[in-house]
GROMACS .gro file of C-alpha atoms in nm:
model
   63
    1MET     CA    1   4.958   0.229  -0.699
    2PRO     CA    2   4.783   0.556  -0.608
    3LYS     CA    3   4.551   0.555  -0.312
    4GLU     CA    4   4.200   0.678  -0.374
    5SER     CA    5   4.083   0.962  -0.155
    6ILE     CA    6   3.813   0.904   0.106
    7LEU     CA    7   3.564   1.112  -0.093
    8GLY     CA    8   3.641   0.909  -0.403
    9GLN     CA    9   3.581   0.586  -0.214
   10ILE     CA   10   3.249   0.714  -0.079
   11ALA     CA   11   3.139   0.832  -0.424
   12SER     CA   12   3.222   0.497  -0.585
   13ASP     CA   13   3.062   0.287  -0.307
   14THR     CA   14   2.726   0.153  -0.428
   15SER     CA   15   2.662  -0.113  -0.164
   16GLY     CA   16   2.391   0.091   0.011
   17ALA     CA   17   2.215   0.195  -0.309
   18THR     CA   18   2.054  -0.144  -0.361
   19ALA     CA   19   1.917  -0.150  -0.008
   20ILE     CA   20   1.769   0.197  -0.055
   21GLU     CA   21   1.610   0.093  -0.383
   22TYR     CA   22   1.453  -0.215  -0.224
   23GLY     CA   23   1.327   0.004   0.060
   24LEU     CA   24   1.165   0.245  -0.184
   25ILE     CA   25   1.002  -0.040  -0.376
   26ALA     CA   26   0.867  -0.190  -0.053
   27ALA     CA   27   0.729   0.150   0.054
   28LEU     CA   28   0.556   0.196  -0.282
   29ILE     CA   29   0.400  -0.150  -0.264
   30SER     CA   30   0.284  -0.083   0.093
   31VAL     CA   31   0.120   0.247   0.001
   32SER     CA   32  -0.052   0.086  -0.297
   33ALA     CA   33  -0.179  -0.204  -0.087
   34ILE     CA   34  -0.310   0.025   0.188
   35THR     CA   35  -0.491   0.240  -0.068
   36ALA     CA   36  -0.647  -0.062  -0.239
   37MET     CA   37  -0.754  -0.220   0.090
   38GLY     CA   38  -0.907   0.106   0.210
   39SER     CA   39  -1.109   0.136  -0.108
   40LEU     CA   40  -1.217  -0.228  -0.085
   41GLY     CA   41  -1.318  -0.178   0.279
   42ASN     CA   42  -1.540   0.117   0.188
   43THR     CA   43  -1.703  -0.081  -0.091
   44LEU     CA   44  -1.772  -0.375   0.141
   45THR     CA   45  -1.917  -0.144   0.406
   46ASN     CA   46  -2.153   0.009   0.151
   47THR     CA   47  -2.255  -0.333   0.021
   48PHE     CA   48  -2.331  -0.476   0.364
   49THR     CA   49  -2.520  -0.160   0.464
   50TYR     CA   50  -2.733  -0.186   0.150
   51VAL     CA   51  -2.807  -0.555   0.212
   52SER     CA   52  -2.891  -0.485   0.575
   53ASN     CA   53  -3.130  -0.206   0.477
   54GLN     CA   54  -3.295  -0.424   0.215
   55MET     CA   55  -3.342  -0.707   0.465
   56ALA     CA   56  -3.492  -0.466   0.719
   57THR     CA   57  -3.731  -0.329   0.456
   58ALA     CA   58  -3.830  -0.681   0.347
   59GLN     CA   59  -3.890  -0.781   0.708
   60THR     CA   60  -4.137  -0.494   0.758
   61GLY     CA   61  -4.320  -0.586   0.436
   62LYS     CA   62  -4.269  -0.245   0.273
   63LEU     CA   63  -4.071  -0.376  -0.022
   0.00000   0.00000   0.00000
């Protein structure tokens, strides 16, 4: 029974590949979520600013 060389064992070892793949998937999901939440935050800020301005204008009677 021939012994496999150390380099051959390292090349055929795939136990860490799955962990790396899961890490990459988690990183992609995180970046996507951060981007979506940032965009949503900007939209909400604009909406509340608009509503606030409209309420201030209505309060002064210049609508």
